[in-house]
PDB file of C-alpha atoms in Angstrom:
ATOM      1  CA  UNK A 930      -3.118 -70.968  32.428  1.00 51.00           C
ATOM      2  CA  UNK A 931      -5.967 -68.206  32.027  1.00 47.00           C
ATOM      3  CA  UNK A 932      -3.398 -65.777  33.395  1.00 50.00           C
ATOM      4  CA  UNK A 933      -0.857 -66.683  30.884  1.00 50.00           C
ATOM      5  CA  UNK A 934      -3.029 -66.461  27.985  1.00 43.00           C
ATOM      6  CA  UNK A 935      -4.901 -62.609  29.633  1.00 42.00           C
ATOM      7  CA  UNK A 936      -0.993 -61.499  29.334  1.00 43.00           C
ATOM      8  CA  UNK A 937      -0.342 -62.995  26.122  1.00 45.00           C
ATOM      9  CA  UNK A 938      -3.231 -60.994  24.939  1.00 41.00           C
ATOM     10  CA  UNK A 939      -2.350 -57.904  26.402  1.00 41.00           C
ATOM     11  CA  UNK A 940       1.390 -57.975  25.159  1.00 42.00           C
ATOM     12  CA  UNK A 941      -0.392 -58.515  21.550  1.00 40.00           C
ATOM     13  CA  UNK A 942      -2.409 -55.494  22.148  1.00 39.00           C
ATOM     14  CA  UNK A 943       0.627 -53.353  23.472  1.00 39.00           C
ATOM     15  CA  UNK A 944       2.314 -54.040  20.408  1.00 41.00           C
ATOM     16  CA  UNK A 945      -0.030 -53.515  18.098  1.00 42.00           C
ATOM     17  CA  UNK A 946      -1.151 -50.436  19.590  1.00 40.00           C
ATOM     18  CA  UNK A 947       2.638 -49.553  19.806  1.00 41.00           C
ATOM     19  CA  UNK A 948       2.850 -50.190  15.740  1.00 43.00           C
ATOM     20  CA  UNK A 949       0.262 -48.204  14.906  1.00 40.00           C
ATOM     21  CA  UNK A 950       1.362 -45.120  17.112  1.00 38.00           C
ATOM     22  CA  UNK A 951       4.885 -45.559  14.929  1.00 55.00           C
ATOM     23  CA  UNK A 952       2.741 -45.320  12.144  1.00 63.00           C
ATOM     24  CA  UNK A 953       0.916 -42.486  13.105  1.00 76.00           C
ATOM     25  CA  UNK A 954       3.813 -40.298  14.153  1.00 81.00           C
ATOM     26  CA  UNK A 955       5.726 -40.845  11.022  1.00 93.00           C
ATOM     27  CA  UNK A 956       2.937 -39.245   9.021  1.00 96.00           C
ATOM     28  CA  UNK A 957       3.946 -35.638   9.154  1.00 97.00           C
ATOM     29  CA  UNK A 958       2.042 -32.250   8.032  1.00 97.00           C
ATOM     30  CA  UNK A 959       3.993 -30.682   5.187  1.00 97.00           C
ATOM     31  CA  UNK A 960       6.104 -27.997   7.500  1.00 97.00           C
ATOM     32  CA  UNK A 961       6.985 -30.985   9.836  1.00 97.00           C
ATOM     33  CA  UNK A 962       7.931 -33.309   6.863  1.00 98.00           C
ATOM     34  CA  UNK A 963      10.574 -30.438   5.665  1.00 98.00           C
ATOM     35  CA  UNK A 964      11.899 -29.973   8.850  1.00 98.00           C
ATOM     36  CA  UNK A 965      12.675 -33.834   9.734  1.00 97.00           C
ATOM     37  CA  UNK A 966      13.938 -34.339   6.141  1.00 97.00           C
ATOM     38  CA  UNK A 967      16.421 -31.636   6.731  1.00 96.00           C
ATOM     39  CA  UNK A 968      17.551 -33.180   9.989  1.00 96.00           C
ATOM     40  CA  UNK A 969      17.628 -36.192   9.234  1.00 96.00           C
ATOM     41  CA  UNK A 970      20.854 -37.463   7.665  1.00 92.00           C
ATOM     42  CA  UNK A 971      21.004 -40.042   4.973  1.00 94.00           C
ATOM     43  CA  UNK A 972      17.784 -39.361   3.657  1.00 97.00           C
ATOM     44  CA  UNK A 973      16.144 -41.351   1.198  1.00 98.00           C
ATOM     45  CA  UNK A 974      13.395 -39.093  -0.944  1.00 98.00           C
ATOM     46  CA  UNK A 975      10.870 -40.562  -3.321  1.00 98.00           C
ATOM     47  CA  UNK A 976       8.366 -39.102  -5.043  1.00 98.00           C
ATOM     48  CA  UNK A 977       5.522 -41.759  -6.240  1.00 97.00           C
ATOM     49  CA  UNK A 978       4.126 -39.445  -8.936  1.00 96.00           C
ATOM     50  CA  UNK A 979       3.797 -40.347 -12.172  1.00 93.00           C
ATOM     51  CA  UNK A 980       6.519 -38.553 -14.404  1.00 92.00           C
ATOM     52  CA  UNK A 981       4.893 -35.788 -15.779  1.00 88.00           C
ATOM     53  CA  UNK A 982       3.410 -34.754 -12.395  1.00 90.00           C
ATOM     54  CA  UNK A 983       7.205 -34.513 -11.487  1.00 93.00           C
ATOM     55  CA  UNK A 984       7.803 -32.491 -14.170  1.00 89.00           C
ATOM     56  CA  UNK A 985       5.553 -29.810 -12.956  1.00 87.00           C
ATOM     57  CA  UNK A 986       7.567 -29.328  -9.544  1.00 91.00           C
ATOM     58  CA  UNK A 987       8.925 -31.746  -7.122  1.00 95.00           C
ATOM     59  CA  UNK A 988      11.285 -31.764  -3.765  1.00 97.00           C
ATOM     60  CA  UNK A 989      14.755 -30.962  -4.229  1.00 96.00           C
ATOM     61  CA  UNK A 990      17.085 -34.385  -4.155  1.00 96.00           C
ATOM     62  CA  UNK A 991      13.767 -36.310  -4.855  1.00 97.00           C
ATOM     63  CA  UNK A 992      14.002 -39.379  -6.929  1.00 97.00           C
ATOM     64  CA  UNK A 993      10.577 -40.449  -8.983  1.00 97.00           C
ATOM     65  CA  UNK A 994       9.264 -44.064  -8.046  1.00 97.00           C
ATOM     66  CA  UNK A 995       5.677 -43.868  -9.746  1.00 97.00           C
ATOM     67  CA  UNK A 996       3.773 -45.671  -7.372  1.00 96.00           C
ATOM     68  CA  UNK A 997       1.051 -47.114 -10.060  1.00 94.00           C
ATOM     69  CA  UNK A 998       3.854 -47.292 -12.505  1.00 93.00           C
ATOM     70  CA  UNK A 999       4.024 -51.251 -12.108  1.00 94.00           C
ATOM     71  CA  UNK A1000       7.602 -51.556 -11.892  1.00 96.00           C
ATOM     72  CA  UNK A1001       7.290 -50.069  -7.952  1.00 96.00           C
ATOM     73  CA  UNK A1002       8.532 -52.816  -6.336  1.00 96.00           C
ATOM     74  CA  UNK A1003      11.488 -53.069  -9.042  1.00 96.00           C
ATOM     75  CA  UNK A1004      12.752 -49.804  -8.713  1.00 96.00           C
ATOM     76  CA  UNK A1005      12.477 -49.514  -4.668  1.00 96.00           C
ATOM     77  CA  UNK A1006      14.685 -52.250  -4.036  1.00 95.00           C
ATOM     78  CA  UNK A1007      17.505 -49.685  -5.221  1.00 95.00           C
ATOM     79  CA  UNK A1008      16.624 -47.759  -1.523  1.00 97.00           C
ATOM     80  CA  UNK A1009      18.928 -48.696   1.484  1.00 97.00           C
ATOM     81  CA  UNK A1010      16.260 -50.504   3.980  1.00 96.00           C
ATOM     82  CA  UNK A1011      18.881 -49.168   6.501  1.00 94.00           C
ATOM     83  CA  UNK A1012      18.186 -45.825   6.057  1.00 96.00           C
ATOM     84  CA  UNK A1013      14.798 -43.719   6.488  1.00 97.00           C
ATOM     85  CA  UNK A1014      12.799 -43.056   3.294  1.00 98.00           C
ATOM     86  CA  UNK A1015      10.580 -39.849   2.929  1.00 98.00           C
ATOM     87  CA  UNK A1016       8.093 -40.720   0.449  1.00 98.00           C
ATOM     88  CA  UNK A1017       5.044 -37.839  -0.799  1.00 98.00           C
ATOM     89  CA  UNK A1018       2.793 -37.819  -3.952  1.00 96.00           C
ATOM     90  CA  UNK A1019       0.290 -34.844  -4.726  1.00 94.00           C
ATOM     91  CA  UNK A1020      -2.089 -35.339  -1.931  1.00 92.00           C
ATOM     92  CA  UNK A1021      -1.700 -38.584   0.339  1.00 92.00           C
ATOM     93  CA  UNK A1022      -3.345 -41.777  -0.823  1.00 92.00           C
ATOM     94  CA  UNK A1023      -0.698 -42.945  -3.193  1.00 95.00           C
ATOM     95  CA  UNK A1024       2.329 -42.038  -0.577  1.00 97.00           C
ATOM     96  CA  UNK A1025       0.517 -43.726   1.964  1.00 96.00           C
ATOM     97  CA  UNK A1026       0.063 -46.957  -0.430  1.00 97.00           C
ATOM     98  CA  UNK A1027       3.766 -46.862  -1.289  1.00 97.00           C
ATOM     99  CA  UNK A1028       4.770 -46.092   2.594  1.00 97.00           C
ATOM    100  CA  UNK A1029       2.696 -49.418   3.377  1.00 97.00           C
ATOM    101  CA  UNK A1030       4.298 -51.544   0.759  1.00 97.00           C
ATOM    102  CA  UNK A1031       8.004 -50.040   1.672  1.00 97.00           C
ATOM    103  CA  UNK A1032       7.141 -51.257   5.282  1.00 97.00           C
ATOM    104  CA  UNK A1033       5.901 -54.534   4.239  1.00 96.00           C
ATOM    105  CA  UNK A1034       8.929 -54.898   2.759  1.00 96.00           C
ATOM    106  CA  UNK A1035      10.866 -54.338   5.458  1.00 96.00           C
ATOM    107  CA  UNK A1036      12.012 -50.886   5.267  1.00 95.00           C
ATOM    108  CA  UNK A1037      12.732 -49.981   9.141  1.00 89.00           C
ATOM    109  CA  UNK A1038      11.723 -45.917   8.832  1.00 95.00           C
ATOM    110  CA  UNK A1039       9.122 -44.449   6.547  1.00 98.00           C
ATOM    111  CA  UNK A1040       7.955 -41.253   6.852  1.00 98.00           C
ATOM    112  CA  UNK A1041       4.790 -39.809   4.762  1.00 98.00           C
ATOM    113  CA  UNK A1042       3.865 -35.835   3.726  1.00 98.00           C
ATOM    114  CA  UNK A1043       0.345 -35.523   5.141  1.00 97.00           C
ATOM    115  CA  UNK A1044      -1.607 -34.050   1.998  1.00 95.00           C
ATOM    116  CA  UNK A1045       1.072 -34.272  -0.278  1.00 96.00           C
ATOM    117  CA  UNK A1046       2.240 -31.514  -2.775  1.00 95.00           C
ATOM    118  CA  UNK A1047      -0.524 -29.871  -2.634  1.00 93.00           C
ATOM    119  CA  UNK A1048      -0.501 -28.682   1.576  1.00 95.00           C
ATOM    120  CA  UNK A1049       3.451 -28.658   0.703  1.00 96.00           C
ATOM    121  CA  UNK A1050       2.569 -25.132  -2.208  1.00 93.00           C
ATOM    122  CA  UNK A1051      -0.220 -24.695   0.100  1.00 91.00           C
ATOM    123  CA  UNK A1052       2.550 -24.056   2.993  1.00 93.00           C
ATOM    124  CA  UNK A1053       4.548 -21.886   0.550  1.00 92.00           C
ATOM    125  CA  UNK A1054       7.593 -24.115   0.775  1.00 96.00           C
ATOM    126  CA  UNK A1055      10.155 -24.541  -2.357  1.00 95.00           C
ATOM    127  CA  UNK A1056      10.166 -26.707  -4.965  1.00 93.00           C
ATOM    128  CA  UNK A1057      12.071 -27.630  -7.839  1.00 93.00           C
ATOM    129  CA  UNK A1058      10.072 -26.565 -11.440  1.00 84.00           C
ATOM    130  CA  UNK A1059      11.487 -28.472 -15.173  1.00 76.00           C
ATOM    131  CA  UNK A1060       8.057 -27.553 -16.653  1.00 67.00           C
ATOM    132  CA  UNK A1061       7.482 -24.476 -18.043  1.00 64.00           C
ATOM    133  CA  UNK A1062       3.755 -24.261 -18.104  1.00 65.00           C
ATOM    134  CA  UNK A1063       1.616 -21.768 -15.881  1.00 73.00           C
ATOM    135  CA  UNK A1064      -1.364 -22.308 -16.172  1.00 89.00           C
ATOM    136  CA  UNK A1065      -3.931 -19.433 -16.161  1.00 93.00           C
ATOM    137  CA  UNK A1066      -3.751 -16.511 -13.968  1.00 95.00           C
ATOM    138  CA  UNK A1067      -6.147 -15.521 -11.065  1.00 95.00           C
ATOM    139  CA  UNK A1068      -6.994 -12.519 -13.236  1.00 96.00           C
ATOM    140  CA  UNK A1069      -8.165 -14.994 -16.040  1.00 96.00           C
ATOM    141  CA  UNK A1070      -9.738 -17.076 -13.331  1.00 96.00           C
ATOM    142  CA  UNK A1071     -12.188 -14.278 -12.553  1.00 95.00           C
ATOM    143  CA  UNK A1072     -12.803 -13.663 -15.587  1.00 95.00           C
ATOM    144  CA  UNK A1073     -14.052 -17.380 -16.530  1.00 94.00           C
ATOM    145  CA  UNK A1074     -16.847 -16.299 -13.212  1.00 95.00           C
ATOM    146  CA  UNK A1075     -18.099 -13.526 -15.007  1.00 92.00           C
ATOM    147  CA  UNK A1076     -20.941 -14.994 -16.338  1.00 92.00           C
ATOM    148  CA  UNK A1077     -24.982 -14.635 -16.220  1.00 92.00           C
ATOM    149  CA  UNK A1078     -25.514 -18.093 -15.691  1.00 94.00           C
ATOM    150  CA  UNK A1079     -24.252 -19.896 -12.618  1.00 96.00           C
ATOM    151  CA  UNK A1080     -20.445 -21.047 -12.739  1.00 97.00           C
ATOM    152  CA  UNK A1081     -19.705 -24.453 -11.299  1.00 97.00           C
ATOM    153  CA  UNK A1082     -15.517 -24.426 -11.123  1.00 98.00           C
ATOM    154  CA  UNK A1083     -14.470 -28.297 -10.932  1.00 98.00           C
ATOM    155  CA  UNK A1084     -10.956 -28.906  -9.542  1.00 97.00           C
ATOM    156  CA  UNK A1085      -9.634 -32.366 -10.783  1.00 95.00           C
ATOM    157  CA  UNK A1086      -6.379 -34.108 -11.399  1.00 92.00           C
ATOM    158  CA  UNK A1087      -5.981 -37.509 -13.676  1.00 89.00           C
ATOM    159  CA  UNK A1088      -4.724 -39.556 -10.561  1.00 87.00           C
ATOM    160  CA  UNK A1089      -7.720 -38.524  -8.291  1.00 91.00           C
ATOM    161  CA  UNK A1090     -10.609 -41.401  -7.939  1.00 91.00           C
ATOM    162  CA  UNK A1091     -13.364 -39.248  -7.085  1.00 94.00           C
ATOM    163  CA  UNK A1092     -12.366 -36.962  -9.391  1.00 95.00           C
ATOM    164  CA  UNK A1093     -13.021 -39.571 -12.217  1.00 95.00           C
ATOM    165  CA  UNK A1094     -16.311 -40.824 -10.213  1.00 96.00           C
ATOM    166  CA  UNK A1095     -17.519 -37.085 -10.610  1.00 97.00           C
ATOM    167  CA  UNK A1096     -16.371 -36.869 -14.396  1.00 97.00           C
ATOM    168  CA  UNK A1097     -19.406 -38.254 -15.857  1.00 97.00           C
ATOM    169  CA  UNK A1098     -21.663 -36.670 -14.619  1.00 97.00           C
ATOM    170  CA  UNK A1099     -20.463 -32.961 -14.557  1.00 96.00           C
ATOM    171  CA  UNK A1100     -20.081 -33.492 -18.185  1.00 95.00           C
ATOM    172  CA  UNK A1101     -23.457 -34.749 -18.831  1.00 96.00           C
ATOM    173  CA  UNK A1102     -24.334 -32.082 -16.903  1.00 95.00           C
ATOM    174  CA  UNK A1103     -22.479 -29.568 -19.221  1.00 95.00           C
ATOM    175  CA  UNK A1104     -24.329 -30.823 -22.182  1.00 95.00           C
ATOM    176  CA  UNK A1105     -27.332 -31.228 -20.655  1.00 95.00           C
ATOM    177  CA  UNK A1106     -28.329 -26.970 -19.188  1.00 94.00           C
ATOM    178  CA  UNK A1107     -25.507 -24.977 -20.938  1.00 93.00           C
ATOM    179  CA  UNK A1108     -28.103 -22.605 -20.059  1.00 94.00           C
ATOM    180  CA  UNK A1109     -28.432 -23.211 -16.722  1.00 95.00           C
ATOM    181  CA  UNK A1110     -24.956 -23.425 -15.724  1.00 96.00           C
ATOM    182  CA  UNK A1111     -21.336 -23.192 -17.190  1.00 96.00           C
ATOM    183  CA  UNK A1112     -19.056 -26.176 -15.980  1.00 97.00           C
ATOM    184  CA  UNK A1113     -15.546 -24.683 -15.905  1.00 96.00           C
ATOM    185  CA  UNK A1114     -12.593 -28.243 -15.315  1.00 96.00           C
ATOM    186  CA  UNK A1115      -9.451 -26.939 -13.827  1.00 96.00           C
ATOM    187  CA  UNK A1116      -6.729 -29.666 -13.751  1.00 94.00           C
ATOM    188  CA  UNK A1117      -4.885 -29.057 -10.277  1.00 92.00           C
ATOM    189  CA  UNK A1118      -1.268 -30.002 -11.864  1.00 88.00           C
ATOM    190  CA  UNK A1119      -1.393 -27.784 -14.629  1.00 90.00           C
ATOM    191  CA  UNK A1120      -1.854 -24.711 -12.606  1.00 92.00           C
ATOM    192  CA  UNK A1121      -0.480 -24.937  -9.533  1.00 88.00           C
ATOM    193  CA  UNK A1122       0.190 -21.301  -8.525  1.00 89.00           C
ATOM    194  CA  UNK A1123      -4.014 -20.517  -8.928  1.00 93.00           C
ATOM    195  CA  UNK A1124      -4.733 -23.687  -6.620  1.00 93.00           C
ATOM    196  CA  UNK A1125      -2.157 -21.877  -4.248  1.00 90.00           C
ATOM    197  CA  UNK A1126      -3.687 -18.535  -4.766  1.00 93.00           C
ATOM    198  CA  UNK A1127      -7.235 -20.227  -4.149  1.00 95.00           C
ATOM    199  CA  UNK A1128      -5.949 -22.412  -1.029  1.00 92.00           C
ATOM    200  CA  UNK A1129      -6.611 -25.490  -2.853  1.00 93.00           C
ATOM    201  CA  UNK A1130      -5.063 -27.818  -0.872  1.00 90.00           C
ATOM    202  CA  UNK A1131      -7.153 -31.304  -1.333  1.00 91.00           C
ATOM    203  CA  UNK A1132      -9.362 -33.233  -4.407  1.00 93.00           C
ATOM    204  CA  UNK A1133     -11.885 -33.021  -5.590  1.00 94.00           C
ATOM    205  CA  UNK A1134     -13.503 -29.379  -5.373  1.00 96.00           C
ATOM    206  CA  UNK A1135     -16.319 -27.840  -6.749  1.00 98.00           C
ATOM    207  CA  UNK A1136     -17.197 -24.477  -6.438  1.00 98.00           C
ATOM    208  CA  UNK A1137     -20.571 -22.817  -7.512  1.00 98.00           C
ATOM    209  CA  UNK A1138     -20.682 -19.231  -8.443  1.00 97.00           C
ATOM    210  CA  UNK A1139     -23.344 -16.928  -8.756  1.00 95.00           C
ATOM    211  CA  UNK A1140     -22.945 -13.092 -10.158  1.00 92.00           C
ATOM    212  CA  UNK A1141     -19.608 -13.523  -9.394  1.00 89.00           C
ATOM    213  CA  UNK A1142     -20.143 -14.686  -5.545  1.00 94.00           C
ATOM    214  CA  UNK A1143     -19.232 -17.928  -4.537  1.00 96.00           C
ATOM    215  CA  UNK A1144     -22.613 -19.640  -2.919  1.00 97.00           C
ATOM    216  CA  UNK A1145     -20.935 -23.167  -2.651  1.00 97.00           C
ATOM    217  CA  UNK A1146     -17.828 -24.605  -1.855  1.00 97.00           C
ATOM    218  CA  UNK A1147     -17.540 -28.306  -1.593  1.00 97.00           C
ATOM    219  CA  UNK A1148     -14.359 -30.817  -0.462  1.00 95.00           C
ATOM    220  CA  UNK A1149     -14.573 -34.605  -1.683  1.00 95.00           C
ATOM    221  CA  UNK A1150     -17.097 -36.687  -3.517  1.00 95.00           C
ATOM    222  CA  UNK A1151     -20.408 -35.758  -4.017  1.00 96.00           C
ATOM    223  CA  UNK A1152     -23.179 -36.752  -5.730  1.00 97.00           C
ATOM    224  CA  UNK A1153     -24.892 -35.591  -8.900  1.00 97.00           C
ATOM    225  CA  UNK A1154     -28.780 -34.790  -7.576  1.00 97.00           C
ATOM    226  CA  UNK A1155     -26.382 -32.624  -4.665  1.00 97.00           C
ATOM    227  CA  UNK A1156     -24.785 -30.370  -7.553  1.00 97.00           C
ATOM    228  CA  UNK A1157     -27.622 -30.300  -9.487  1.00 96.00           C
ATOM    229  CA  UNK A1158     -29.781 -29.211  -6.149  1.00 96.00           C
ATOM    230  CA  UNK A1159     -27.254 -26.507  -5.288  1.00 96.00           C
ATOM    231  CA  UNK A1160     -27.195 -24.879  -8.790  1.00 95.00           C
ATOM    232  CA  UNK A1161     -31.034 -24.724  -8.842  1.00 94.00           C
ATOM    233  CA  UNK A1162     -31.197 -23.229  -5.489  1.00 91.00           C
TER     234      UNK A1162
END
């Protein structure tokens, strides 16, 4: 009897170890994703942006499916379950939600882009453009550093959580020493050939100049008395 339940265990174990290593493998890096979605026939490609994301560039053949649109579930059901979906948003949490709920649904093949749109410009790989904005230029970039105060260059994006976490404060912030520092907000969707140029490939990101030199560079959430210690440094 012990025996019997040791295996029973370990076949639960195999499998779930198997499931996750399925998982795992169908979560590609941006030159891997465009390689399998050109192999792969009867491809299924969804975008989970919201529309005006889109807009700004998306894969060619890519249908929009906005993931916190609230009607996801709705407008999936119009995918083959049959046939392997590629699903990507701008940098991977909201394609991995959606590839978990297409799953759960009982969608047999799901691949994900690893870091989204933004490793896909990163990678220098096409993209389809409807939008005609541009954003502002590297040159006009540099010029926003030239400064005699410090520069503090946030890197946001209206979908990103600890983007909005950061919000607050950076603005109180701006308000608070205009003469101590000049907070400069870059939206990451509105110019995405500088956050190529700049290689950046993943929210949020701050960057702290000083005479022109960058003295900080920071990936992901981070706290206020951690900005504020860096500026004063």
């Amino acid at each position: 009897m012990y025996r019997n339940i040791i295996i029973a265990l370990f076949l639960v174990v195999i499998t779930g170890c198997g499931k996750a290593q399925s998982i795992t493998d169908n979560v590609l890096p941006a030159t891997e994703f465009s390689q399998k979605l050109d192999k792969t026939k009867d491809a299924q490609l969804v975008d989970v942006r919201t529309s005006g994301e889109f807009k700004n560039g998306h894969l060619k053949n890519a249908m929009n499916i906005d993931w916190n649109g609230g009607d996801f579930i709705e407008k999936a059901a119009a995918l083959d379950k049959n046939k392997p979906v590629f699903v990507y948003c701008m940098s991977g949490p909201r394609s991995t939600a959606a590839a978990a709920k297409l799953r759960e649904l009982g969608y047999k093949n799901v691949y994900e882009m690893q870091g989204g749109m933004m490793k896909w410009r990163n990678a220098d790989l096409p993209e389809i453009k409807t939008s005609t904005a541009k954003g502002i230029t590297l040159a006009q970039y540099n010029d926003l550093l030239k400064s005699k105060t410090p520069v503090l260059v946030d890197f946001y994006a209206e979908w990103c959580a600890p983007c909005k976490k950061m919000e607050p404060f950076l603005k109180k912030m701006a308000a608070e020493m205009p003469d101590k520092v000049k907070i400069v907000r870059i939206n990451v969707d509105e110019n995405t050939e500088l956050c190529k140029q700049l290689n950046v490939s993943a929210l949020p990101v701050l960057k702290l100049y000083k005479n022109d030199k960058i003295v900080w560079d920071n990936l992901g959430l981070v706290t206020e008395d951690e900005v504020r210690k860096q500026i004063a440094q």
